[in-house]
Tab-separated table of C-alpha atoms and ligand atoms in Angstrom:
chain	number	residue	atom	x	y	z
A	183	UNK	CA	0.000	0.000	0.000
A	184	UNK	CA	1.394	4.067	-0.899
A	185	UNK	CA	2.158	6.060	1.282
A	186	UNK	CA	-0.814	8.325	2.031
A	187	UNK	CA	-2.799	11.049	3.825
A	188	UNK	CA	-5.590	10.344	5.705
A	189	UNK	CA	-8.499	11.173	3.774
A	190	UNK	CA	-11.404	12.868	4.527
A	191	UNK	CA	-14.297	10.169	3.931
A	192	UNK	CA	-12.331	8.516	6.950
A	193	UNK	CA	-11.738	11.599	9.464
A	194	UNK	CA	-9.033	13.704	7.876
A	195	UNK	CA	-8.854	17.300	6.935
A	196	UNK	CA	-10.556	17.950	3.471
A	197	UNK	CA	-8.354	19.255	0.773
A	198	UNK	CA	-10.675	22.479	-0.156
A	199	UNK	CA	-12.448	23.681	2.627
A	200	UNK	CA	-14.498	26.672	0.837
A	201	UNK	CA	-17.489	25.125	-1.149
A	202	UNK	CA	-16.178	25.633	-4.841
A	203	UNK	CA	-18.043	28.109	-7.206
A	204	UNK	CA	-20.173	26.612	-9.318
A	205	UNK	CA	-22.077	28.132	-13.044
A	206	UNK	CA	-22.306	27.893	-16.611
A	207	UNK	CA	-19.854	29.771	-18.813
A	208	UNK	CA	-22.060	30.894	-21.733
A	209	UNK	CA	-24.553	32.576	-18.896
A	210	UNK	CA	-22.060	33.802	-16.309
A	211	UNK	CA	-20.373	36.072	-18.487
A	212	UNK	CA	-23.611	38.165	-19.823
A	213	UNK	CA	-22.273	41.468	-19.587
A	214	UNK	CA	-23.431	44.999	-20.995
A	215	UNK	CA	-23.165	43.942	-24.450
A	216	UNK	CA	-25.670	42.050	-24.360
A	217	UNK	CA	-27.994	44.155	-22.125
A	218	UNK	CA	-27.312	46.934	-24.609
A	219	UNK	CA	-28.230	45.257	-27.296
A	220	UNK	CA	-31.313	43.442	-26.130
A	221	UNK	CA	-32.864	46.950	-24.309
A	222	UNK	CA	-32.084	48.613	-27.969
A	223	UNK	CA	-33.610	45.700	-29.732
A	224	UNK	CA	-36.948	46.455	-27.320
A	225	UNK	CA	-37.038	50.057	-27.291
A	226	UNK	CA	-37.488	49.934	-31.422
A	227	UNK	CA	-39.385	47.039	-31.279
A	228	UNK	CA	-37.451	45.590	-33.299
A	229	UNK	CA	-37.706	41.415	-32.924
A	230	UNK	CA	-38.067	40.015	-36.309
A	231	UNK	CA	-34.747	38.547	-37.467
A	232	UNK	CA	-35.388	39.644	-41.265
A	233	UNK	CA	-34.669	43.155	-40.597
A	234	UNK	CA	-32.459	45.379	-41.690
A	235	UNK	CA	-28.975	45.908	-39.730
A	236	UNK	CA	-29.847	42.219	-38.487
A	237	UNK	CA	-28.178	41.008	-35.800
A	238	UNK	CA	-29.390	37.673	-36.465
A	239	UNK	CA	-27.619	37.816	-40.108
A	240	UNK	CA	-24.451	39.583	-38.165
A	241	UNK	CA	-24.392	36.403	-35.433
A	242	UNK	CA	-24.641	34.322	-38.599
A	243	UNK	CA	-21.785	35.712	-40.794
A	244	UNK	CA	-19.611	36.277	-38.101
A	245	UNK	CA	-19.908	32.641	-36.824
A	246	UNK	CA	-19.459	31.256	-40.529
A	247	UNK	CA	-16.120	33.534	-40.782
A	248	UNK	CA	-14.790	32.224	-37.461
A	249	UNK	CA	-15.642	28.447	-38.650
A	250	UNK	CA	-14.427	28.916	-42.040
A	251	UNK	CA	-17.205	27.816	-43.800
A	252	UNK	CA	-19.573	29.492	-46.643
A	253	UNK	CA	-23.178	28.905	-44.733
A	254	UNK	CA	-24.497	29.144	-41.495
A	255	UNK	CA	-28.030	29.426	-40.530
A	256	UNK	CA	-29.086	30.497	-37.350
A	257	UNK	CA	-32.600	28.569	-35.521
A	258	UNK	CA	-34.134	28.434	-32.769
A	259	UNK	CA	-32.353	25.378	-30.708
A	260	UNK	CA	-29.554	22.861	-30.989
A	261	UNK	CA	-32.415	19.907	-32.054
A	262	UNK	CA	-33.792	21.933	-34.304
A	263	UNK	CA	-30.083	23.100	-36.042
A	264	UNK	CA	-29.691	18.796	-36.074
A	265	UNK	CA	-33.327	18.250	-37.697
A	266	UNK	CA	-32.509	20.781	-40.222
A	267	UNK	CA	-28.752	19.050	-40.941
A	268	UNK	CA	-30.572	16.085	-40.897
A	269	UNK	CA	-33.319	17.153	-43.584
A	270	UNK	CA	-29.959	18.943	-45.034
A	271	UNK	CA	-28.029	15.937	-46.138
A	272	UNK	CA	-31.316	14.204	-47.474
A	273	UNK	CA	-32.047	11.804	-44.133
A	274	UNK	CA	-35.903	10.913	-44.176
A	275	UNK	CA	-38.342	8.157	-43.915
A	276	UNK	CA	-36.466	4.480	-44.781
A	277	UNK	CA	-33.085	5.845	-43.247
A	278	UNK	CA	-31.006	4.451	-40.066
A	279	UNK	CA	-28.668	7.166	-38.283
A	280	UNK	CA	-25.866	5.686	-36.110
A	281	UNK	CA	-25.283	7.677	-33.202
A	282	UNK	CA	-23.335	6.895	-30.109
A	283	UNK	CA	-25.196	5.773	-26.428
A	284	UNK	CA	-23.644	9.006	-24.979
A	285	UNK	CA	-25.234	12.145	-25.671
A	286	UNK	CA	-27.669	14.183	-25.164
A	287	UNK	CA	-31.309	12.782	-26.008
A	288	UNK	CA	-32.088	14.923	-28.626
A	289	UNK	CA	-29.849	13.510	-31.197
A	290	UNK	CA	-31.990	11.170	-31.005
A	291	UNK	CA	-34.804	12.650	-31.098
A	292	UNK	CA	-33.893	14.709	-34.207
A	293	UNK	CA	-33.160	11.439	-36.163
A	294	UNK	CA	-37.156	10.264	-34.981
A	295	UNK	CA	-38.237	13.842	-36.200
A	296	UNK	CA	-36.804	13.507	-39.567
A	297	UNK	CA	-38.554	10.422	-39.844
A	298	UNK	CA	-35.446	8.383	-39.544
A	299	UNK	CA	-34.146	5.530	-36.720
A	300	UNK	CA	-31.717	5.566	-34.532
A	301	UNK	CA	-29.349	3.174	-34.194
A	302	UNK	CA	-27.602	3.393	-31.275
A	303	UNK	CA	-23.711	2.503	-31.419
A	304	UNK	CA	-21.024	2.143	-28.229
A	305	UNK	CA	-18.500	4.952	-27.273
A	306	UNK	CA	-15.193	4.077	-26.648
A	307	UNK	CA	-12.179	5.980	-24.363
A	308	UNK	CA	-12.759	9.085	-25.977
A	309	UNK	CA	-16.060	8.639	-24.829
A	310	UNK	CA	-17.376	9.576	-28.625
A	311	UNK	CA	-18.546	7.565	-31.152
A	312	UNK	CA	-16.525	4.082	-31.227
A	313	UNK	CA	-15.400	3.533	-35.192
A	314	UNK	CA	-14.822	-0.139	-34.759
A	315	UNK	CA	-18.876	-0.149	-33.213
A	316	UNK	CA	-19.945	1.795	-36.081
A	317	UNK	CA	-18.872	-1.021	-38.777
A	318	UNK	CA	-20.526	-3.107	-36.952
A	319	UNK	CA	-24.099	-1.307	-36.831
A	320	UNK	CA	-23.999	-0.235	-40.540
A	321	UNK	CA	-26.748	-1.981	-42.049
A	322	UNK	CA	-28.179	-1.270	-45.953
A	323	UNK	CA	-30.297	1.376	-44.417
A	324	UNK	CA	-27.758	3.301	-42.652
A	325	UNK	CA	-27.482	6.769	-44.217
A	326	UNK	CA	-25.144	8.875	-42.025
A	327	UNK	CA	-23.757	8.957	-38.413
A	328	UNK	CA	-23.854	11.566	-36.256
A	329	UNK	CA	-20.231	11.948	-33.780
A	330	UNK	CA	-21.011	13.443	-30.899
A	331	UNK	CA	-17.978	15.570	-29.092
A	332	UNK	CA	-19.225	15.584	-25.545
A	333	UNK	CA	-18.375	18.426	-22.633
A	334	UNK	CA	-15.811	19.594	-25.771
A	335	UNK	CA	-14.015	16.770	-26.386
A	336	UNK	CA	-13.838	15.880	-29.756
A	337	UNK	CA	-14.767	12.713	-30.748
A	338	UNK	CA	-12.230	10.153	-32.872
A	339	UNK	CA	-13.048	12.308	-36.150
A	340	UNK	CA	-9.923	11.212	-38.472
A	341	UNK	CA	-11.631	7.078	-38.101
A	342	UNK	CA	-15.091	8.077	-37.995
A	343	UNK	CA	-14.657	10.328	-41.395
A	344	UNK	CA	-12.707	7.499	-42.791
A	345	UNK	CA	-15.364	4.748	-42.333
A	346	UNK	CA	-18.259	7.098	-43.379
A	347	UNK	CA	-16.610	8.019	-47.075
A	348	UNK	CA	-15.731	4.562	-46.719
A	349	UNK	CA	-19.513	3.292	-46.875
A	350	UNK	CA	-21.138	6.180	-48.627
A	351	UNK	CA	-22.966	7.696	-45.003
A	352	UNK	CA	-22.970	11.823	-44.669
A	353	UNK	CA	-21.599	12.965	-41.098
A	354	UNK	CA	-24.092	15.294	-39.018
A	355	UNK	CA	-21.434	16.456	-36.286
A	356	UNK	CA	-23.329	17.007	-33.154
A	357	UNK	CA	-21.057	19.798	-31.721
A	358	UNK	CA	-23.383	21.288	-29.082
A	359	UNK	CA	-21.397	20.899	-26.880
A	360	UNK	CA	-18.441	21.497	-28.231
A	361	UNK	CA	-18.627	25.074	-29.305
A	362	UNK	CA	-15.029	26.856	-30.344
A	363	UNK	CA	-13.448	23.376	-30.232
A	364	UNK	CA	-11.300	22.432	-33.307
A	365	UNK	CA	-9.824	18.981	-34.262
A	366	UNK	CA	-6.228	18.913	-36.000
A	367	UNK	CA	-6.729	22.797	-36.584
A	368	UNK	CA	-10.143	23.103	-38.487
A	369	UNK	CA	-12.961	24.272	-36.110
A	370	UNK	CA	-15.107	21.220	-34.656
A	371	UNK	CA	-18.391	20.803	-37.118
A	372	UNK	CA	-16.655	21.664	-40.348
A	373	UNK	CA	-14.954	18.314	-40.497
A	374	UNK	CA	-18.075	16.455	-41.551
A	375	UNK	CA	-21.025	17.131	-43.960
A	376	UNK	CA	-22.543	19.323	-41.879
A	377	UNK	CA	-22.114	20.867	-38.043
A	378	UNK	CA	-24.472	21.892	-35.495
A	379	UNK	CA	-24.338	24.164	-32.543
A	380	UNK	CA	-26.524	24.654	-29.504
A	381	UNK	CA	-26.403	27.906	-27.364
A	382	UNK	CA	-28.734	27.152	-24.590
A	383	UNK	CA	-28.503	27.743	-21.082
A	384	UNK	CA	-26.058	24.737	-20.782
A	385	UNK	CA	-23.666	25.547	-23.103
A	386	UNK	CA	-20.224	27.144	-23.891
A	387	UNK	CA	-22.131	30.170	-24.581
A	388	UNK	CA	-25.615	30.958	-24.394
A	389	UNK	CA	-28.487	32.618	-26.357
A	390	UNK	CA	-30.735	31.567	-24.093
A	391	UNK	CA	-32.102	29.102	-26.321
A	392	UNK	CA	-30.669	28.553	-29.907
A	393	UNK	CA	-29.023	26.809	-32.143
A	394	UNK	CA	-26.917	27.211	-35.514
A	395	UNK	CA	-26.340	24.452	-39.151
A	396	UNK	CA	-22.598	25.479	-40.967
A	397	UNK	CA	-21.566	23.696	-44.130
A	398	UNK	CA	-19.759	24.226	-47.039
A	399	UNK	CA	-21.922	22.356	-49.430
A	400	UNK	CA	-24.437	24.466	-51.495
A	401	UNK	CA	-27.081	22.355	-51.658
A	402	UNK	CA	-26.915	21.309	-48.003
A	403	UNK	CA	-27.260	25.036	-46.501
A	404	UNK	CA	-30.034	25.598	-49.164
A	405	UNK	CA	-32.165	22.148	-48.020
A	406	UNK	CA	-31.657	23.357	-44.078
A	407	UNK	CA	-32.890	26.798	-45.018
A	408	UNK	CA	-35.795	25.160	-45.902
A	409	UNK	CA	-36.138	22.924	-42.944
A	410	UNK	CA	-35.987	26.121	-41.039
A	411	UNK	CA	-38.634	28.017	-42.165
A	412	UNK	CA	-41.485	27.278	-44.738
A	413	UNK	CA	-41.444	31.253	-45.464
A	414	UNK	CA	-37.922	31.286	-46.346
A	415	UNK	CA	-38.301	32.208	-50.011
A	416	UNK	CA	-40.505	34.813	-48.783
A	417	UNK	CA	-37.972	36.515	-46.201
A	418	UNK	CA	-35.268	37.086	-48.058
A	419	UNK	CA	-34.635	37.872	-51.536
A	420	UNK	CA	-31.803	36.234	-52.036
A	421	UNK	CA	-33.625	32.983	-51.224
A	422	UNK	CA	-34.701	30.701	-54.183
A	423	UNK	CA	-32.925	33.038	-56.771
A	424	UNK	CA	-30.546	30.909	-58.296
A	425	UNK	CA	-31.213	28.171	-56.145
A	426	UNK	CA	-31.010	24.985	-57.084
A	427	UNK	CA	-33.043	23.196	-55.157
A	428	UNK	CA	-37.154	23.836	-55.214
A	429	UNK	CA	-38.703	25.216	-51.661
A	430	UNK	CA	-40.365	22.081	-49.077
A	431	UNK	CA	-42.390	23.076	-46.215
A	432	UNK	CA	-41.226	21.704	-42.974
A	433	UNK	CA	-41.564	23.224	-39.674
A	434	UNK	CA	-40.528	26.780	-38.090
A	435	UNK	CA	-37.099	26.783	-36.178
A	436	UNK	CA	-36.836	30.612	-37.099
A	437	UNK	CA	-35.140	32.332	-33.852
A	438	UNK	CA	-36.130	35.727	-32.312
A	439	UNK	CA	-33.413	38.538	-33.180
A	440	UNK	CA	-33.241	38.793	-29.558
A	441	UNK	CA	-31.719	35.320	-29.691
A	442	UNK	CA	-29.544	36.625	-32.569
A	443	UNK	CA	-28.979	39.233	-31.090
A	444	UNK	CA	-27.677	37.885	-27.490
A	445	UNK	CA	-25.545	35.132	-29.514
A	446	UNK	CA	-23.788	37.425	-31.498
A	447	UNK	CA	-22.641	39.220	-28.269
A	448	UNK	CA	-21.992	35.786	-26.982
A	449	UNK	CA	-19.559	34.777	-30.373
A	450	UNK	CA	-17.520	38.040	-29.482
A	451	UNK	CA	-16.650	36.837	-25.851
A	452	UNK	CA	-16.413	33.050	-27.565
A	453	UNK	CA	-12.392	32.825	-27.399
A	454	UNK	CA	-12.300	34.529	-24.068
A	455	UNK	CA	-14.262	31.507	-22.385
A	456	UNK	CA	-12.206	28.838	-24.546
A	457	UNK	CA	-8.812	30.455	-23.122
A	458	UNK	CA	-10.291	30.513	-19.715
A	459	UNK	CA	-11.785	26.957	-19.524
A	460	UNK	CA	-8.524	25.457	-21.032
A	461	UNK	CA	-6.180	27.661	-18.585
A	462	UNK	CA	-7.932	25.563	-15.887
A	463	UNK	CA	-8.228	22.721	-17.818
A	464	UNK	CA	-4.579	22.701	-17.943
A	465	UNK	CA	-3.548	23.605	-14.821
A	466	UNK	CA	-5.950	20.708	-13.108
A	467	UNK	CA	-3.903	18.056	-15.949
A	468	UNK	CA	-0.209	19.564	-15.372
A	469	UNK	CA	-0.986	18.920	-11.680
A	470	UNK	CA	-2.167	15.877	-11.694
A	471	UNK	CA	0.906	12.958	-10.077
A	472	UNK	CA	2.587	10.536	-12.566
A	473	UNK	CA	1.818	6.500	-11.872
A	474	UNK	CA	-1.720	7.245	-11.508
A	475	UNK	CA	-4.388	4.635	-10.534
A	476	UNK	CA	-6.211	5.367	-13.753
A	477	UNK	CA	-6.364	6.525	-17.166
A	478	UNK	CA	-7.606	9.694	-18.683
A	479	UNK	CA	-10.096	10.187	-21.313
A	480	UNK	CA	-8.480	9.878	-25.247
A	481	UNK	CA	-8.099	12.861	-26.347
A	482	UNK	CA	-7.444	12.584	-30.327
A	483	UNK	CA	-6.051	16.211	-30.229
A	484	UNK	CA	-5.913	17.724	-26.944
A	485	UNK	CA	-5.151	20.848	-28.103
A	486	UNK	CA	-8.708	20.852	-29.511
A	487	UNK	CA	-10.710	20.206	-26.395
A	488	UNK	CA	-12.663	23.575	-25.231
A	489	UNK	CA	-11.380	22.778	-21.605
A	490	UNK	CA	-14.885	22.558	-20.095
A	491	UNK	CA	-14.374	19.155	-18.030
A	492	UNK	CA	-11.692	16.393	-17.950
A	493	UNK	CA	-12.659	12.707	-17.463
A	494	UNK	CA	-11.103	10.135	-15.536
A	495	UNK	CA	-11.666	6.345	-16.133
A	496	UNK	CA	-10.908	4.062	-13.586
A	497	UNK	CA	-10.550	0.287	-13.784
A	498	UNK	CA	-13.725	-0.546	-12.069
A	499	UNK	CA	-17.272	0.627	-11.118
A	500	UNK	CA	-16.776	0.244	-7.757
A	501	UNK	CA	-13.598	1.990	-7.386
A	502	UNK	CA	-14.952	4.855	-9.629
A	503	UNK	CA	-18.235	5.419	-6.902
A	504	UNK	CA	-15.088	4.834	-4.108
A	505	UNK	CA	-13.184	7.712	-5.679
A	506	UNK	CA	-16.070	9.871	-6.432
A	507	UNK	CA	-17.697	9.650	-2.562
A	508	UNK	CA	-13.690	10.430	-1.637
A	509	UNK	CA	-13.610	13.313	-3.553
A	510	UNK	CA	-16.673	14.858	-2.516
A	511	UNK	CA	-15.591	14.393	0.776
A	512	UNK	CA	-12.298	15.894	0.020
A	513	UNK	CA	-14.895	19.154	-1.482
A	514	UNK	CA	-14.392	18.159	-5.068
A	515	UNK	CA	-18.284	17.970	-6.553
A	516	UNK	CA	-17.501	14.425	-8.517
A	517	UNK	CA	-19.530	11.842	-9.576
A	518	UNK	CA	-19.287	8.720	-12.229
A	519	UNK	CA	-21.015	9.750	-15.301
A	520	UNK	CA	-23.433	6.637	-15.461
A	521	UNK	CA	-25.064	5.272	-11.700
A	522	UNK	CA	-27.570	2.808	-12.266
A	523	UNK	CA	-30.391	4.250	-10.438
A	524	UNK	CA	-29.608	7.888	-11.277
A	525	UNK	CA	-31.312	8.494	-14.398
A	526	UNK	CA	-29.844	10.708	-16.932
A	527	UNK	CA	-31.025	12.193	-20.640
A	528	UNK	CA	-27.449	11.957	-21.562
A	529	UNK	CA	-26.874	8.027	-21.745
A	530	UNK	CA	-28.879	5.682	-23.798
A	531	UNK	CA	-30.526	3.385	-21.290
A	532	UNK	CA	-32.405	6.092	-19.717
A	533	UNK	CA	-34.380	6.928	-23.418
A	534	UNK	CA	-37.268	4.827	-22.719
A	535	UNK	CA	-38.600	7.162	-25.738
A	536	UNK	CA	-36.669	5.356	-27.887
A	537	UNK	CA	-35.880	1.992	-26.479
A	538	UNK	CA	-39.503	1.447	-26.292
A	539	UNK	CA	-40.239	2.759	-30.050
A	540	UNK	CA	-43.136	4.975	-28.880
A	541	UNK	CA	-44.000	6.902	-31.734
A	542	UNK	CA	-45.450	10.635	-32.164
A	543	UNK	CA	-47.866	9.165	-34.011
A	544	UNK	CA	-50.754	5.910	-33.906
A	545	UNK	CA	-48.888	4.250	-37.369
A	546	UNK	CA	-45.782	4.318	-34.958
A	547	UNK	CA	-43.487	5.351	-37.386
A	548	UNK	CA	-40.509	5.648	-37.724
A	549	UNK	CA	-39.526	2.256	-36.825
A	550	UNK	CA	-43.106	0.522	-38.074
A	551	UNK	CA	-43.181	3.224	-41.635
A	552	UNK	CA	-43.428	0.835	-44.538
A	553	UNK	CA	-40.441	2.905	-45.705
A	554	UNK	CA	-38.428	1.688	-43.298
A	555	UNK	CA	-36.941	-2.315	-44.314
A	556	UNK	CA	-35.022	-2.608	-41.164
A	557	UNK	CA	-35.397	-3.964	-38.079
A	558	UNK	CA	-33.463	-2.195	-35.374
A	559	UNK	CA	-33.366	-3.770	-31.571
A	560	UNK	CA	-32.947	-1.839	-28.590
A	561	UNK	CA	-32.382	-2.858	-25.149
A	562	UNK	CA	-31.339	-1.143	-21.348
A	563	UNK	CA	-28.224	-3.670	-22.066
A	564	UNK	CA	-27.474	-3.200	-25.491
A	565	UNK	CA	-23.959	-0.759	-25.351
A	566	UNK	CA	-22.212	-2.981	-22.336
A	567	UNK	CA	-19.313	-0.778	-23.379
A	568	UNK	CA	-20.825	2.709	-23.411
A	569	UNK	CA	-22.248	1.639	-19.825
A	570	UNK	CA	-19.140	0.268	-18.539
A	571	UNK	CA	-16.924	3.164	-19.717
A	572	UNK	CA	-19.574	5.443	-17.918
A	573	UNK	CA	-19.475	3.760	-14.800
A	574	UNK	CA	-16.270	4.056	-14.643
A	575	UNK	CA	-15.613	7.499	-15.393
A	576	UNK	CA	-15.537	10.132	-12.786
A	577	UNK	CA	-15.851	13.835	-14.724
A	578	UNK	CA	-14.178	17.307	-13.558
A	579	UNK	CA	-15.846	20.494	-14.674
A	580	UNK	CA	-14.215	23.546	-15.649
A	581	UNK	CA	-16.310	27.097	-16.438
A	582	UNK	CA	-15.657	30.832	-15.921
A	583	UNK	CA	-16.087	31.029	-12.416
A	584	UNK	CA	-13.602	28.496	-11.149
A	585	UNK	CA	-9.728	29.598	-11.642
A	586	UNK	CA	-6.448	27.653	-12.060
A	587	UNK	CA	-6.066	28.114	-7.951
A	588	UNK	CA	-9.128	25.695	-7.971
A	589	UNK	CA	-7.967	23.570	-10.304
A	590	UNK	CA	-5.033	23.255	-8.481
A	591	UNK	CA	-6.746	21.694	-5.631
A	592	UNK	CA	-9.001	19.677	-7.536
A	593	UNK	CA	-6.186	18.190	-8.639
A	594	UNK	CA	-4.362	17.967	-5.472
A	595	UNK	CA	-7.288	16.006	-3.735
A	596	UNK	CA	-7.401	13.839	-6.847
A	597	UNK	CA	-3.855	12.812	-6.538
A	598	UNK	CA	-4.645	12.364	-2.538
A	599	UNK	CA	-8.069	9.958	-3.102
A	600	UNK	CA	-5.692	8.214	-6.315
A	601	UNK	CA	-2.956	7.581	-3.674
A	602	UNK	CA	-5.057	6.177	-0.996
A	603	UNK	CA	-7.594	4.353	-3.035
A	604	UNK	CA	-5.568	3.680	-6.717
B	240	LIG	C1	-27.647	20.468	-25.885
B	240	LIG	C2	-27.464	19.398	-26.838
B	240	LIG	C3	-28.279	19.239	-27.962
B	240	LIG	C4	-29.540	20.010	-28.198
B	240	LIG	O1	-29.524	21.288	-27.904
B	240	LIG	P1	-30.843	22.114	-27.520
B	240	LIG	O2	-30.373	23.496	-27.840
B	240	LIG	O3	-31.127	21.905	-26.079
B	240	LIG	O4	-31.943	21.676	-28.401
B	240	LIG	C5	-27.965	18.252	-28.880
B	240	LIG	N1	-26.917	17.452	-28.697
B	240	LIG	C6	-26.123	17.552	-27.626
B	240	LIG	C7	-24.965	16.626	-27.489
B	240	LIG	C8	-26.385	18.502	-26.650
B	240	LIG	O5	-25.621	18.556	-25.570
C-alpha cells in the first residue's frame, strides 16, 4: 500500500475547505453587451430577425467567418439546427442514423423527427462515437452517423470520417457541446457534412435558447434553409434566386433577433471563455501525479478540447463510486457519469422514448413506416461498453467562475483519493 494522507471520507482534513463556485460559462459572463443590445432591440421594437442591420444575419456571418465555412443558418435550438442538418443531407423516412449511447437525447430525437431511426452505437475511451462499433451497426439502411464531441471533447473524427466516405454515409457532427473546439486545426463541425451548434442555457455560450447548421456544401445550406422556415423564399430575396433546389415546407425553427442578437454578443466573448476553460483545464492536468491509478479520457487532439471538463476512467465501477464519494468528501463535486439508479437524458438506457419505439404518431413510425426495411433492436443492455466506460468514469468540470487556484486543488485532492484508493 502508498504512502498516504488520511483522507477525509475517513476523518481527515478535506483538501478544499471553501465550497467551490459553481455556473455555466455561456450565462455567467452576460455582460453589458448584451444588455445593450437586447434593451435597444426592445425600445425599437425591433424582434423580427429579417430586418435590416440584423443582428441575427451579423451572429450568422460572423460565426461562418470564425468556422471557415460558406453557410451558417441560425434557428431556434440545438435539435432543431440537427433536424434541419438532418433534412440537409437528405435523411428521411427508410433511413437508419448511427449515433453513439452518450449524448444528449435529442440527437436522437432529431433522427425520430426527420422520420429516420436511430441506431444506437457504443462509445469508446474518448467517450465519442466508437469507429470499430460503427462497422458493426452499418446496415443497408444506414445513411449517415452523427459523432457526438461531448463536454468539448472531440470525438475520434480522423476514423469516424474514414469509415463514413468509406460506406457512402454523410456525417451530421453534433457539436453542441463542443462550441469553439477544433480537431487537427479546423474548427469542430466543419470536419463532416454538416455541423451543429446549440447555445442554450447549458452551453459554452448561451443565447438563451438557440441553435446554428454550418456547411460548405451548397445544396446542403439551401435544403436546411428550408427545414428552417417554410417562409424562407418569402424573407429574403436572395432565397430561391438561383437556387437549385425547389422550396419544401417543414416546420418553423426561425429564432427571435433577440436570440440573434444575445448570440452574437456571446460569439464576441467566444475565445475569451475557450482560453479561460482550457487555462484551468490545464492547470488541473499539469498537476495531476505521474503513476496514476487510472487513465484519462483519449483525447485525439488535446489541443482541440474547449477545456470545459476532464474525465477520468478508472478500472472498475466500484472503485470509480469509491473515488467519487472520496472526492466529494475531500470538497471536489464528482460523480461517475453513469449510476444505475440515477437516471440521466445523456446516456442511452435512460431513453425509454426510444428503447420502447413509442412513436409521435398511432402508425408508430418511424420504426413501423413501410419505408423503413429494417429492423433495429434496442435494449437497457445493449452498449455494455458505453455503460461500462460510464461507470467508470468520474468527470471534472471547468467554467468561468472556477480559476487555475481551484484547479489546483481539484487536482491535489485527486492525486490524494488516487494515492489512498488507486
Ligand atoms: C444540448 C445538446 C443538444 C440540443 O440542444 P438544444 O439546444 O437543447 O436543443 C444536442 N446534442 C447535444 C450533445 C447537446 O448537448
Amino acid at each position: 500500500m502508498k504512502e498516504h494522507e488520511k483522507l477525509a471520507i475517513d476523518g481527515g482534513n478535506p483538501v478544499i475547505v471553501e465550497p467551490m463556485p459553481t455556473g455555466v460559462s455561456g450565462p455567467s459572463i452576460i455582460g453589458d453587451e448584451e444588455i445593450d443590445i437586447v434593451t435597444d432591440l426592445l425600445r425599437r421594437q425591433q424582434l423580427f430577425r429579417y430586418s435590416e442591420n440584423s443582428e441575427t444575419a451579423a451572429f450568422e456571418k460572423e460565426a461562418a467567418e470564425l468556422l471557415g465555412v460558406e453557410f451558417a443558418v441560425m434557428v431556434n435550438s440545438g435539435t432543431s439546427a440537427l433536424i434541419c442538418a438532418l433534412i440537409g443531407v437528405g435523411v428521411g423516412p427508410g433511413d437508419e442514423v448511427i449515433i453513439p449511447g452518450y449524448t444528449y437525447i435529442s440527437t436522437a430525437s432529431a433522427v425520430v423527427a426527420v422520420g429516420a431511426v436511430p441506431v444506437i452505437a457504443e462509445i469508446d475511451d474518448s467517450l465519442g462515437l466508437d469507429p470499430a462499433d460503427v462497422i458493426q451497426k452499418i446496415t443497408p439502411y444506414t445513411k449517415a452517423i452523427i459523432p457526438v464531441h461531448m463536454r468539448g471533447t472531440p470525438a475520434r473524427l480522423d476514423a469516424l470520417i474514414a469509415v463514413a466516405r468509406e460506406h457512402d454515409l454523410k456525417v451530421v457532427e453534433d457539436s453542441c457541446q463542443c462550441v469553439g473546439g477544433s480537431y487537427k486545426g479546423m474548427p469542430i463541425g466543419t470536419l463532416g457534412d454538416v455541423g451543429t451548434w446549440s447555445l442554450n442555457y447549458y452551453k459554452t455560450i448561451s443565447s438563451g435558447e438557440g441553435g446554428l447548421v454550418f456547411t460548405n456544401d451548397r445544396d446542403i445550406f439551401e435544403r436546411a434553409s428550408y427545414a428552417s422556415d417554410p417562409g424562407f423564399p418569402m424573407w429574403t430575396k436572395s432565397a430561391g434566386d438561383g437556387w437549385s433546389n425547389p422550396p419544401f415546407s417543414s416546420q418553423t425553427y426561425r429564432p427571435s433577433e433577440i436570440t440573434g442578437a444575445i448570440g452574437r454578443a456571446q460569439l464576441h466573448k467566444l475565445s475569451t471563455v475557450i482560453e479561460h476553460q482550457r487555462a484551468v483545464q490545464n492547470a488541473f492536468l499539469g498537476a495531476l501525479d505521474e503513476g496514476r491509478g487510472y487513465k484519462l479520457q483519449h483525447m485525439d487532439d488535446p489541443g482541440g478540447d474547449t477545456g470545459v471538463a476532464a474525465s477520468i476512467i478508472v478500472h472498475d465501477e466500484e472503485l470509480a463510486r469509491g473515488y467519487a464519494l472520496a472526492l466529494e468528501a475531500e470538497g471536489v463535486p464528482a460523480a461517475t457519469i453513469y449510476n444505475e439508479g440515477i437516471p440521466d437524458r445523456h446516456i442511452y438506457s435512460d431513453w425509454d422514448s426510444i428503447l420502447n419505439k413509442q412513436s409521435p404518431h398511432p402508425t408508430g413510425y418511424p420504426w413501423k413506416d413501410p419505408a423503413y426495411k429494417g429492423n433495429v433492436e434496442y435494449s437497457k443492455d445493449m452498449c455494455p461498453q458505453t455503460l461500462s466506460l460510464l461507470g467508470r468514469s468520474i468527470r471534472f468540470d471547468f467554467h468561468m467562475n472556477l480559476t487555475v487556484e481551484h484547479a489546483w486543488l481539484m487536482a491535489q485532492a485527486l492525486n490524494k483519493v488516487d494515492a489512498a484508493l488507486g
